[in-house]
Tab-separated table of N, CA, C and O in Angstrom:
chain	number	residue	atom	x	y	z
T	873	MET	N	14.617	-11.626	31.915
T	873	MET	CA	14.734	-9.928	32.145
T	873	MET	C	14.051	-8.758	32.564
T	873	MET	O	14.983	-7.723	33.543
T	874	PHE	N	12.895	-8.392	32.574
T	874	PHE	CA	12.034	-7.626	33.223
T	874	PHE	C	12.321	-7.799	34.434
T	874	PHE	O	12.588	-6.581	35.160
T	875	ASP	N	12.368	-9.202	35.102
T	875	ASP	CA	12.824	-8.903	36.954
T	875	ASP	C	13.961	-8.212	37.273
T	875	ASP	O	14.080	-7.747	38.421
T	876	ALA	N	14.701	-8.152	36.213
T	876	ALA	CA	16.167	-7.356	36.688
T	876	ALA	C	15.940	-5.670	35.987
T	876	ALA	O	16.633	-4.864	36.079
T	877	ASP	N	14.623	-5.548	35.184
T	877	ASP	CA	14.687	-4.082	34.530
T	877	ASP	C	14.955	-3.265	35.652
T	877	ASP	O	13.390	-2.616	35.784
T	878	VAL	N	15.316	-2.683	36.324
T	878	VAL	CA	15.233	-1.606	37.628
T	878	VAL	C	14.360	-0.418	36.881
T	878	VAL	O	13.964	-0.051	37.839
T	879	ALA	N	14.827	-0.219	35.944
T	879	ALA	CA	14.406	1.407	35.155
T	879	ALA	C	13.091	1.868	35.234
T	879	ALA	O	12.096	1.893	35.160
T	880	SER	N	12.722	0.584	34.915
T	880	SER	CA	11.304	0.049	33.582
T	880	SER	C	10.227	-0.018	34.831
T	880	SER	O	9.198	0.404	34.875
T	881	ARG	N	10.361	-0.953	35.465
T	881	ARG	CA	9.575	-0.985	36.685
T	881	ARG	C	9.674	-0.048	37.750
T	881	ARG	O	8.694	-0.020	38.859
T	882	GLY	N	10.636	0.547	37.987
T	882	GLY	CA	10.588	1.274	38.932
T	882	GLY	C	9.585	2.350	38.373
T	882	GLY	O	9.028	3.767	39.181
T	883	LEU	N	9.195	3.190	37.099
T	883	LEU	CA	8.218	4.139	36.265
T	883	LEU	C	7.086	3.405	36.292
T	883	LEU	O	5.721	4.048	36.025
T	884	GLY	N	6.582	1.743	36.733
T	884	GLY	CA	5.963	1.505	36.611
T	884	GLY	C	4.929	0.746	35.883
T	884	GLY	O	4.157	0.136	35.409
T	885	ILE	N	6.116	0.388	34.379
T	885	ILE	CA	5.984	-0.094	33.388
T	885	ILE	C	5.627	-1.585	33.394
T	885	ILE	O	6.259	-2.457	34.531
T	886	GLU	N	4.519	-2.141	33.109
T	886	GLU	CA	4.267	-3.782	33.439
T	886	GLU	C	4.006	-4.586	32.321
T	886	GLU	O	3.789	-3.816	30.933
T	887	LEU	N	4.447	-5.818	32.433
T	887	LEU	CA	5.161	-6.322	31.203
T	887	LEU	C	3.375	-7.000	31.026
T	887	LEU	O	2.810	-7.998	32.026
T	888	VAL	N	2.721	-7.438	30.425
T	888	VAL	CA	1.273	-7.656	29.872
T	888	VAL	C	1.618	-9.406	29.613
T	888	VAL	O	1.321	-9.975	29.629
T	889	SER	N	2.400	-9.265	28.059
T	889	SER	CA	3.304	-10.398	27.284
T	889	SER	C	4.076	-10.371	26.637
T	889	SER	O	4.258	-8.974	26.160
T	890	ALA	N	4.383	-11.469	26.751
T	890	ALA	CA	5.769	-11.523	25.294
T	890	ALA	C	6.522	-12.922	25.465
T	890	ALA	O	5.928	-13.990	26.180
T	891	GLY	N	6.019	-13.505	23.823
T	891	GLY	CA	6.898	-14.444	23.351
T	891	GLY	C	6.832	-14.256	21.695
T	891	GLY	O	6.403	-13.250	21.465
T	892	ASP	N	7.588	-14.953	21.181
T	892	ASP	CA	7.830	-14.789	19.457
T	892	ASP	C	7.699	-14.009	18.881
T	892	ASP	O	7.160	-13.662	17.960
T	893	GLY	N	8.926	-13.237	19.471
T	893	GLY	CA	9.265	-11.622	18.659
T	893	GLY	C	7.375	-11.018	19.237
T	893	GLY	O	8.708	-9.830	18.553
T	894	ALA	N	7.142	-10.900	19.978
T	894	ALA	CA	6.425	-9.612	20.309
T	894	ALA	C	6.561	-9.561	21.327
T	894	ALA	O	6.474	-10.735	22.250
T	895	ALA	N	5.717	-8.125	22.386
T	895	ALA	CA	5.604	-8.443	23.323
T	895	ALA	C	4.440	-7.170	23.371
T	895	ALA	O	4.060	-6.298	22.997
T	896	VAL	N	4.128	-6.886	25.104
T	896	VAL	CA	2.887	-5.559	25.154
T	896	VAL	C	3.440	-5.613	26.663
T	896	VAL	O	3.486	-5.785	27.349
T	897	ALA	N	3.348	-3.769	27.212
T	897	ALA	CA	3.415	-2.988	28.125
T	897	ALA	C	3.036	-2.229	28.243
T	897	ALA	O	2.482	-1.774	27.090
T	898	ARG	N	2.745	-2.166	29.346
T	898	ARG	CA	2.122	-0.644	29.843
T	898	ARG	C	2.185	-0.379	31.191
T	898	ARG	O	3.006	-0.403	31.780
T	899	MET	N	1.768	1.136	30.860
T	899	MET	CA	2.789	2.273	31.816
T	899	MET	C	1.784	3.348	31.622
T	899	MET	O	1.222	4.374	30.908
T	900	ARG	N	1.155	3.444	33.435
T	900	ARG	CA	0.501	5.134	33.395
T	900	ARG	C	1.188	6.044	33.460
T	900	ARG	O	2.291	5.923	34.534
T	901	VAL	N	0.663	7.174	33.077
T	901	VAL	CA	1.600	8.717	33.047
T	901	VAL	C	1.281	9.275	34.485
T	901	VAL	O	0.040	9.333	34.466
T	902	THR	N	1.943	9.400	35.470
T	902	THR	CA	2.285	10.122	36.375
T	902	THR	C	2.592	11.133	36.553
T	902	THR	O	3.088	12.199	35.571
T	903	ALA	N	2.296	12.008	37.694
T	903	ALA	CA	2.833	13.417	37.473
T	903	ALA	C	4.272	14.114	37.441
T	903	ALA	O	4.419	15.263	37.078
T	904	GLY	N	5.145	12.866	37.761
T	904	GLY	CA	6.113	13.261	37.724
T	904	GLY	C	6.620	13.007	36.656
T	904	GLY	O	7.955	13.203	35.779
T	905	MET	N	6.088	11.820	35.521
T	905	MET	CA	6.249	12.279	33.757
T	905	MET	C	5.965	13.617	32.814
T	905	MET	O	5.729	13.551	32.151
T	906	VAL	N	5.527	14.026	33.327
T	906	VAL	CA	4.840	15.817	32.766
T	906	VAL	C	5.492	17.353	32.552
T	906	VAL	O	6.575	16.953	33.400
T	907	ASN	N	5.747	17.370	31.412
T	907	ASN	CA	6.798	18.754	31.293
T	907	ASN	C	6.256	19.739	31.422
T	907	ASN	O	5.511	20.048	32.180
T	908	GLY	N	6.929	21.112	31.100
T	908	GLY	CA	6.284	22.103	31.466
T	908	GLY	C	5.102	22.556	30.609
T	908	GLY	O	4.556	23.391	30.746
T	909	HIS	N	5.343	22.236	29.211
T	909	HIS	CA	3.416	22.185	29.016
T	909	HIS	C	2.285	21.417	29.381
T	909	HIS	O	1.527	21.141	28.878
T	910	ARG	N	2.489	20.820	30.565
T	910	ARG	CA	1.479	19.536	31.347
T	910	ARG	C	1.510	18.641	30.193
T	910	ARG	O	0.190	18.324	30.450
T	911	ILE	N	2.182	18.249	29.725
T	911	ILE	CA	1.905	16.848	29.126
T	911	ILE	C	2.815	15.768	29.037
T	911	ILE	O	4.183	16.217	29.801
T	912	GLY	N	2.653	14.886	28.484
T	912	GLY	CA	4.439	13.996	28.984
T	912	GLY	C	5.057	13.859	28.630
T	912	GLY	O	5.150	14.487	27.216
T	913	HIS	N	5.983	13.829	29.001
T	913	HIS	CA	7.604	14.520	28.422
T	913	HIS	C	7.920	13.416	27.357
T	913	HIS	O	7.531	11.704	27.450
T	914	GLY	N	8.266	13.214	26.408
T	914	GLY	CA	9.132	12.535	25.482
T	914	GLY	C	9.423	11.366	25.942
T	914	GLY	O	8.963	10.224	25.290
T	915	GLY	N	10.398	11.763	26.866
T	915	GLY	CA	11.702	10.407	26.960
T	915	GLY	C	10.944	9.380	28.136
T	915	GLY	O	11.167	8.287	27.690
T	916	PHE	N	9.885	9.707	28.472
T	916	PHE	CA	8.849	8.424	28.980
T	916	PHE	C	8.000	7.728	28.584
T	916	PHE	O	8.354	6.820	28.423
T	917	LEU	N	7.633	7.909	27.214
T	917	LEU	CA	6.836	7.181	25.880
T	917	LEU	C	8.279	6.319	25.443
T	917	LEU	O	7.549	5.492	25.331
T	918	PHE	N	9.417	7.219	25.004
T	918	PHE	CA	10.239	6.355	24.507
T	918	PHE	C	11.126	5.216	25.356
T	918	PHE	O	10.827	4.332	24.531
T	919	LEU	N	10.783	5.592	26.237
T	919	LEU	CA	10.982	4.215	27.407
T	919	LEU	C	10.064	3.086	27.309
T	919	LEU	O	10.573	2.079	27.188
T	920	LEU	N	9.074	3.688	27.285
T	920	LEU	CA	7.804	2.267	27.530
T	920	LEU	C	8.077	1.477	25.942
T	920	LEU	O	8.430	0.839	26.050
T	921	ALA	N	8.111	2.780	25.032
T	921	ALA	CA	8.444	1.903	23.987
T	921	ALA	C	9.844	1.581	23.663
T	921	ALA	O	9.605	0.050	23.134
T	922	ASP	N	10.789	1.225	24.048
T	922	ASP	CA	12.037	1.009	24.085
T	922	ASP	C	12.290	-0.561	25.310
T	922	ASP	O	12.450	-1.673	25.162
T	923	THR	N	11.287	-0.351	26.262
T	923	THR	CA	10.914	-1.371	27.019
T	923	THR	C	10.361	-2.442	26.488
T	923	THR	O	10.574	-3.356	25.978
T	924	ALA	N	9.806	-2.191	25.644
T	924	ALA	CA	8.654	-3.418	25.101
T	924	ALA	C	9.584	-3.571	23.410
T	924	ALA	O	9.427	-4.931	23.814
T	925	PHE	N	10.010	-3.006	23.389
T	925	PHE	CA	11.425	-3.184	22.226
T	925	PHE	C	12.172	-4.190	22.797
T	925	PHE	O	11.937	-5.183	21.888
T	926	ALA	N	12.712	-3.834	23.615
T	926	ALA	CA	14.012	-4.595	24.550
T	926	ALA	C	12.998	-6.376	24.668
T	926	ALA	O	13.421	-7.635	24.748
T	927	LEU	N	12.105	-6.084	25.692
T	927	LEU	CA	11.206	-7.253	26.026
T	927	LEU	C	10.828	-8.277	24.255
T	927	LEU	O	11.241	-9.419	24.802
T	928	ALA	N	10.815	-8.039	23.705
T	928	ALA	CA	10.315	-8.887	22.533
T	928	ALA	C	11.585	-9.328	21.787
T	928	ALA	O	11.381	-10.233	21.179
T	929	CYS	N	12.770	-8.470	21.728
T	929	CYS	CA	13.913	-9.089	20.881
T	929	CYS	C	14.134	-9.543	21.521
T	929	CYS	O	15.469	-10.749	21.213
T	930	ASN	N	14.192	-10.017	22.872
T	930	ASN	CA	14.771	-10.611	24.282
T	930	ASN	C	14.061	-12.436	24.375
T	930	ASN	O	14.566	-12.889	24.899
T	931	THR	N	12.914	-12.561	23.205
T	931	THR	CA	11.953	-13.462	23.467
T	931	THR	C	13.170	-14.676	22.803
T	931	THR	O	12.636	-16.193	23.156
T	932	HIS	N	13.622	-14.667	22.157
T	932	HIS	CA	14.487	-15.808	21.206
T	932	HIS	C	15.318	-16.672	21.948
T	932	HIS	O	16.004	-17.478	21.242
T	933	GLY	N	15.767	-15.657	23.101
T	933	GLY	CA	16.486	-16.516	23.786
T	933	GLY	C	17.859	-15.388	24.307
T	933	GLY	O	18.270	-15.614	24.847
T	934	PRO	N	18.736	-15.468	23.005
T	934	PRO	CA	20.168	-15.187	23.431
T	934	PRO	C	19.529	-13.389	23.938
T	934	PRO	O	19.278	-12.762	23.107
T	935	ALA	N	20.458	-12.762	24.688
T	935	ALA	CA	20.616	-11.515	24.991
T	935	ALA	C	21.384	-10.925	23.942
T	935	ALA	O	22.218	-10.678	23.050
T	936	THR	N	20.301	-9.928	24.075
T	936	THR	CA	19.911	-8.789	22.432
T	936	THR	C	19.599	-7.509	23.396
T	936	THR	O	18.774	-7.070	24.276
T	937	VAL	N	20.304	-6.442	22.646
T	937	VAL	CA	20.662	-5.406	23.324
T	937	VAL	C	20.319	-3.976	21.490
T	937	VAL	O	20.028	-4.997	20.762
T	938	ALA	N	19.666	-2.917	22.150
T	938	ALA	CA	19.617	-2.124	21.033
T	938	ALA	C	20.670	-1.564	20.051
T	938	ALA	O	21.446	-1.430	20.864
T	939	SER	N	20.570	-1.222	19.141
T	939	SER	CA	21.569	-0.777	18.408
T	939	SER	C	21.092	0.504	17.980
T	939	SER	O	22.267	1.652	17.400
T	940	GLY	N	19.805	1.209	18.256
T	940	GLY	CA	19.341	2.508	17.759
T	940	GLY	C	17.857	2.539	17.892
T	940	GLY	O	16.921	1.140	17.427
T	941	GLY	N	17.659	3.154	17.657
T	941	GLY	CA	16.091	3.622	17.653
T	941	GLY	C	15.473	5.232	18.027
T	941	GLY	O	16.015	5.326	17.721
T	942	GLU	N	14.150	4.961	17.342
T	942	GLU	CA	13.727	6.731	16.826
T	942	GLU	C	11.907	6.447	17.714
T	942	GLU	O	11.906	5.114	17.065
T	943	ILE	N	12.102	7.379	17.765
T	943	ILE	CA	10.232	7.476	17.945
T	943	ILE	C	9.656	8.878	17.228
T	943	ILE	O	10.562	9.659	16.665
T	944	SER	N	8.000	8.819	16.434
T	944	SER	CA	7.862	9.840	16.642
T	944	SER	C	6.393	9.974	17.179
T	944	SER	O	5.899	9.441	17.682
T	945	PHE	N	5.989	11.326	17.755
T	945	PHE	CA	5.196	11.654	18.949
T	945	PHE	C	3.968	12.046	17.765
T	945	PHE	O	4.389	13.180	17.886
T	946	LEU	N	3.021	11.410	17.986
T	946	LEU	CA	1.415	11.469	17.275
T	946	LEU	C	0.656	12.737	18.134
T	946	LEU	O	0.069	12.916	17.071
T	947	ARG	N	0.150	12.252	19.039
T	947	ARG	CA	-0.162	13.196	19.953
T	947	ARG	C	0.021	13.127	21.321
T	947	ARG	O	1.057	12.088	21.703
T	948	PRO	N	-0.052	14.169	21.790
T	948	PRO	CA	0.338	14.471	23.615
T	948	PRO	C	-0.336	13.993	24.351
T	948	PRO	O	-1.453	13.119	23.907
T	949	VAL	N	0.363	13.336	25.298
T	949	VAL	CA	-1.003	12.310	26.351
T	949	VAL	C	-1.128	13.426	27.499
T	949	VAL	O	0.387	14.406	27.838
T	950	ARG	N	-1.444	12.871	28.952
T	950	ARG	CA	-1.546	13.661	29.598
T	950	ARG	C	-1.234	13.079	31.085
T	950	ARG	O	-1.651	11.639	30.872
T	951	GLN	N	-1.538	13.238	32.089
T	951	GLN	CA	-1.033	12.704	33.933
T	951	GLN	C	-2.234	11.921	33.478
T	951	GLN	O	-3.365	12.346	33.330
T	952	GLY	N	-1.997	10.631	33.819
T	952	GLY	CA	-3.250	9.958	34.412
T	952	GLY	C	-3.726	8.848	32.765
T	952	GLY	O	-4.505	7.944	33.325
T	953	ASP	N	-2.962	9.100	31.447
T	953	ASP	CA	-3.945	8.288	31.079
T	953	ASP	C	-3.041	7.158	31.302
T	953	ASP	O	-2.066	6.798	31.585
T	954	LEU	N	-3.369	6.186	30.506
T	954	LEU	CA	-3.085	4.566	30.688
T	954	LEU	C	-2.149	4.381	29.297
T	954	LEU	O	-2.912	4.644	28.264
T	955	LEU	N	-0.713	3.536	29.265
T	955	LEU	CA	-0.419	3.854	27.885
T	955	LEU	C	-0.336	2.650	27.489
T	955	LEU	O	0.495	1.882	28.295
T	956	THR	N	-0.267	1.329	26.601
T	956	THR	CA	0.085	0.087	26.014
T	956	THR	C	1.216	0.528	24.565
T	956	THR	O	0.189	1.197	23.801
T	957	ALA	N	2.745	-0.166	24.565
T	957	ALA	CA	3.139	-0.408	23.957
T	957	ALA	C	2.756	-2.145	22.890
T	957	ALA	O	3.083	-2.684	24.560
T	958	TYR	N	3.071	-1.549	22.132
T	958	TYR	CA	2.270	-3.402	21.326
T	958	TYR	C	3.993	-3.516	20.310
T	958	TYR	O	4.338	-2.725	19.738
T	959	ALA	N	4.832	-4.075	20.703
T	959	ALA	CA	6.495	-4.615	20.029
T	959	ALA	C	6.174	-5.966	19.297
T	959	ALA	O	5.611	-6.743	18.810
T	960	THR	N	6.425	-5.226	18.019
T	960	THR	CA	6.260	-6.237	16.794
T	960	THR	C	7.920	-6.710	16.315
T	960	THR	O	7.993	-5.515	15.380
T	961	GLU	N	8.159	-7.434	15.857
T	961	GLU	CA	8.966	-8.316	14.636
T	961	GLU	C	9.161	-8.200	13.574
T	961	GLU	O	8.025	-8.599	13.066
T	962	ARG	N	9.802	-6.983	12.942
T	962	ARG	CA	9.624	-6.657	11.305
T	962	ARG	C	10.388	-7.963	10.425
T	962	ARG	O	10.238	-8.478	9.904
T	963	VAL	N	11.401	-7.974	11.034
T	963	VAL	CA	12.396	-8.902	10.358
T	963	VAL	C	13.193	-9.575	11.512
T	963	VAL	O	14.053	-8.375	12.542
T	964	ARG	N	14.548	-10.408	11.390
T	964	ARG	CA	15.902	-10.630	12.460
T	964	ARG	C	16.870	-11.321	11.216
T	964	ARG	O	15.887	-11.970	9.720
T	965	TYR	N	17.508	-11.037	11.109
T	965	TYR	CA	18.481	-11.697	9.340
T	965	TYR	C	19.916	-11.546	10.774
T	965	TYR	O	20.390	-10.942	11.133
T	966	GLY	N	20.588	-12.541	10.686
T	966	GLY	CA	21.751	-12.936	11.384
T	966	GLY	C	21.666	-12.456	12.664
T	966	GLY	O	20.775	-12.734	13.369
T	967	ARG	N	22.820	-11.790	13.563
T	967	ARG	CA	22.720	-11.279	13.883
T	967	ARG	C	22.202	-9.993	15.184
T	967	ARG	O	21.547	-9.318	16.014
T	968	SER	N	20.747	-9.129	13.781
T	968	SER	CA	20.357	-7.867	13.330
T	968	SER	C	19.068	-8.194	13.676
T	968	SER	O	17.995	-8.838	13.415
T	969	GLY	N	18.097	-7.381	14.273
T	969	GLY	CA	17.016	-7.146	14.070
T	969	GLY	C	15.902	-6.438	13.414
T	969	GLY	O	16.292	-4.848	14.369
T	970	ILE	N	14.988	-5.991	13.624
T	970	ILE	CA	14.405	-4.437	13.253
T	970	ILE	C	12.476	-4.762	13.599
T	970	ILE	O	12.159	-6.110	13.392
T	971	TYR	N	12.522	-3.435	14.742
T	971	TYR	CA	11.146	-4.473	15.699
T	971	TYR	C	10.166	-2.621	15.035
T	971	TYR	O	10.970	-1.763	15.612
T	972	ASP	N	8.800	-2.864	14.973
T	972	ASP	CA	8.014	-1.714	15.647
T	972	ASP	C	7.291	-1.958	16.476
T	972	ASP	O	6.546	-3.474	16.911
T	973	VAL	N	6.987	-0.875	17.625
T	973	VAL	CA	6.366	-0.274	18.387
T	973	VAL	C	4.957	0.764	18.015
T	973	VAL	O	5.584	1.672	17.891
T	974	THR	N	3.951	0.259	18.802
T	974	THR	CA	3.241	1.384	18.475
T	974	THR	C	2.469	1.384	20.281
T	974	THR	O	2.080	0.474	21.043
T	975	VAL	N	2.709	2.876	20.478
T	975	VAL	CA	2.106	3.290	22.230
T	975	VAL	C	0.571	3.975	21.967
T	975	VAL	O	0.529	4.912	20.683
T	976	SER	N	-0.025	3.107	22.458
T	976	SER	CA	-1.687	3.878	21.960
T	976	SER	C	-2.782	3.911	23.748
T	976	SER	O	-1.485	3.661	24.146
T	977	ARG	N	-3.190	5.061	23.242
T	977	ARG	CA	-4.316	5.215	24.613
T	977	ARG	C	-5.685	4.575	24.188
T	977	ARG	O	-6.071	5.660	23.525
T	978	GLY	N	-5.968	3.925	24.442
T	978	GLY	CA	-6.604	2.999	24.220
T	978	GLY	C	-7.025	2.667	22.633
T	978	GLY	O	-6.005	2.161	22.421
T	979	ASP	N	-7.997	3.131	21.584
T	979	ASP	CA	-7.284	2.645	20.592
T	979	ASP	C	-7.277	4.227	19.487
T	979	ASP	O	-7.025	4.190	18.578
T	980	GLU	N	-6.515	4.953	20.524
T	980	GLU	CA	-5.860	5.877	19.807
T	980	GLU	C	-4.460	5.971	19.525
T	980	GLU	O	-3.525	5.823	21.381
T	981	VAL	N	-3.661	5.731	18.474
T	981	VAL	CA	-2.359	6.044	18.656
T	981	VAL	C	-1.312	6.874	18.941
T	981	VAL	O	-1.623	8.142	18.331
T	982	VAL	N	-0.931	7.356	19.729
T	982	VAL	CA	0.326	8.518	20.328
T	982	VAL	C	1.063	8.734	19.948
T	982	VAL	O	1.908	9.789	20.094
T	983	ALA	N	2.451	7.613	19.527
T	983	ALA	CA	3.773	7.301	19.472
T	983	ALA	C	3.504	6.208	18.042
T	983	ALA	O	2.921	4.888	18.505
T	984	GLU	N	4.896	5.912	17.395
T	984	GLU	CA	5.412	5.036	16.782
T	984	GLU	C	6.616	5.003	16.695
T	984	GLU	O	7.382	6.144	16.936
T	985	PHE	N	7.340	3.739	17.310
T	985	PHE	CA	9.027	3.790	17.199
T	985	PHE	C	9.730	2.449	16.256
T	985	PHE	O	8.663	1.494	16.507
T	986	ARG	N	10.701	2.689	16.362
T	986	ARG	CA	11.574	1.322	15.607
T	986	ARG	C	12.790	1.449	15.867
T	986	ARG	O	13.386	2.100	16.587
T	987	GLY	N	13.087	-0.114	16.418
T	987	GLY	CA	14.499	-0.238	17.117
T	987	GLY	C	14.602	-1.299	16.071
T	987	GLY	O	14.415	-2.049	15.273
T	988	ARG	N	16.013	-1.201	16.378
T	988	ARG	CA	16.749	-1.847	15.630
T	988	ARG	C	17.990	-2.996	16.488
T	988	ARG	O	18.399	-2.290	17.655
T	989	SER	N	17.999	-3.896	16.794
T	989	SER	CA	18.340	-4.628	17.630
T	989	SER	C	19.701	-5.354	16.935
T	989	SER	O	19.579	-5.270	16.307
T	990	ARG	N	20.981	-5.825	17.976
T	990	ARG	CA	21.677	-6.642	17.931
T	990	ARG	C	21.968	-7.677	18.863
T	990	ARG	O	21.982	-7.606	20.072
T	991	THR	N	21.949	-8.648	18.569
T	991	THR	CA	22.516	-9.979	19.812
T	991	THR	C	23.492	-10.083	19.170
T	991	THR	O	24.470	-10.080	18.373
T	992	LEU	N	24.024	-10.098	21.085
T	992	LEU	CA	25.530	-9.938	21.990
T	992	LEU	C	25.688	-11.631	21.603
T	992	LEU	O	25.099	-12.970	21.234
T	993	ASP	N	27.124	-12.471	21.332
T	993	ASP	CA	27.818	-13.115	21.025
T	993	ASP	C	28.126	-13.469	22.398
T	993	ASP	O	29.435	-14.448	22.712
T	994	ARG	N	27.655	-12.751	23.214
T	994	ARG	CA	28.462	-13.198	25.535
T	994	ARG	C	27.233	-12.670	25.994
T	994	ARG	O	26.785	-12.366	25.835
T	995	PRO	N	27.129	-13.682	27.031
T	995	PRO	CA	26.401	-12.764	27.601
T	995	PRO	C	26.402	-11.704	28.699
T	995	PRO	O	27.032	-10.864	28.293
T	996	VAL	N	25.312	-10.802	28.454
T	996	VAL	CA	24.784	-9.834	29.375
T	996	VAL	C	26.036	-9.829	30.821
T	996	VAL	O	25.411	-10.809	31.498
T	997	GLU	N	26.873	-8.574	31.507
T	997	GLU	CA	27.333	-8.643	32.524
T	997	GLU	C	26.402	-7.893	33.309
T	997	GLU	O	25.479	-7.295	32.853
T	998	GLY	N	26.349	-8.311	34.268
T	998	GLY	CA	25.640	-8.393	35.444
T	998	GLY	C	25.704	-7.644	36.576
T	998	GLY	O	26.557	-6.790	37.435
């Protein structure tokens, strides 16, 4: 799935690991990701967390998509920061799931994301 994710790969997001309801992805904040306050734009942090979430919820096999997600920004990030997103499955029930993603800069947590997934009853159309 990640090989076909042009958006994530185009932003330099790297897959570190994925398996059994969990995933780790990382991204370096570039000059093009900084907003008018000279800090990382929240949309890019959301995209990194959402990518880790997508990778985690697709480790079980059937095509799974997001049904919703929210993020809390805890600390600003800056150009040059290397961010790592750690996604963990909290629960799966039927075709639905809940996943938490912690985005860190080294040992410092900069954002927390919660995603809701839905497994499709058909393949994703390409």
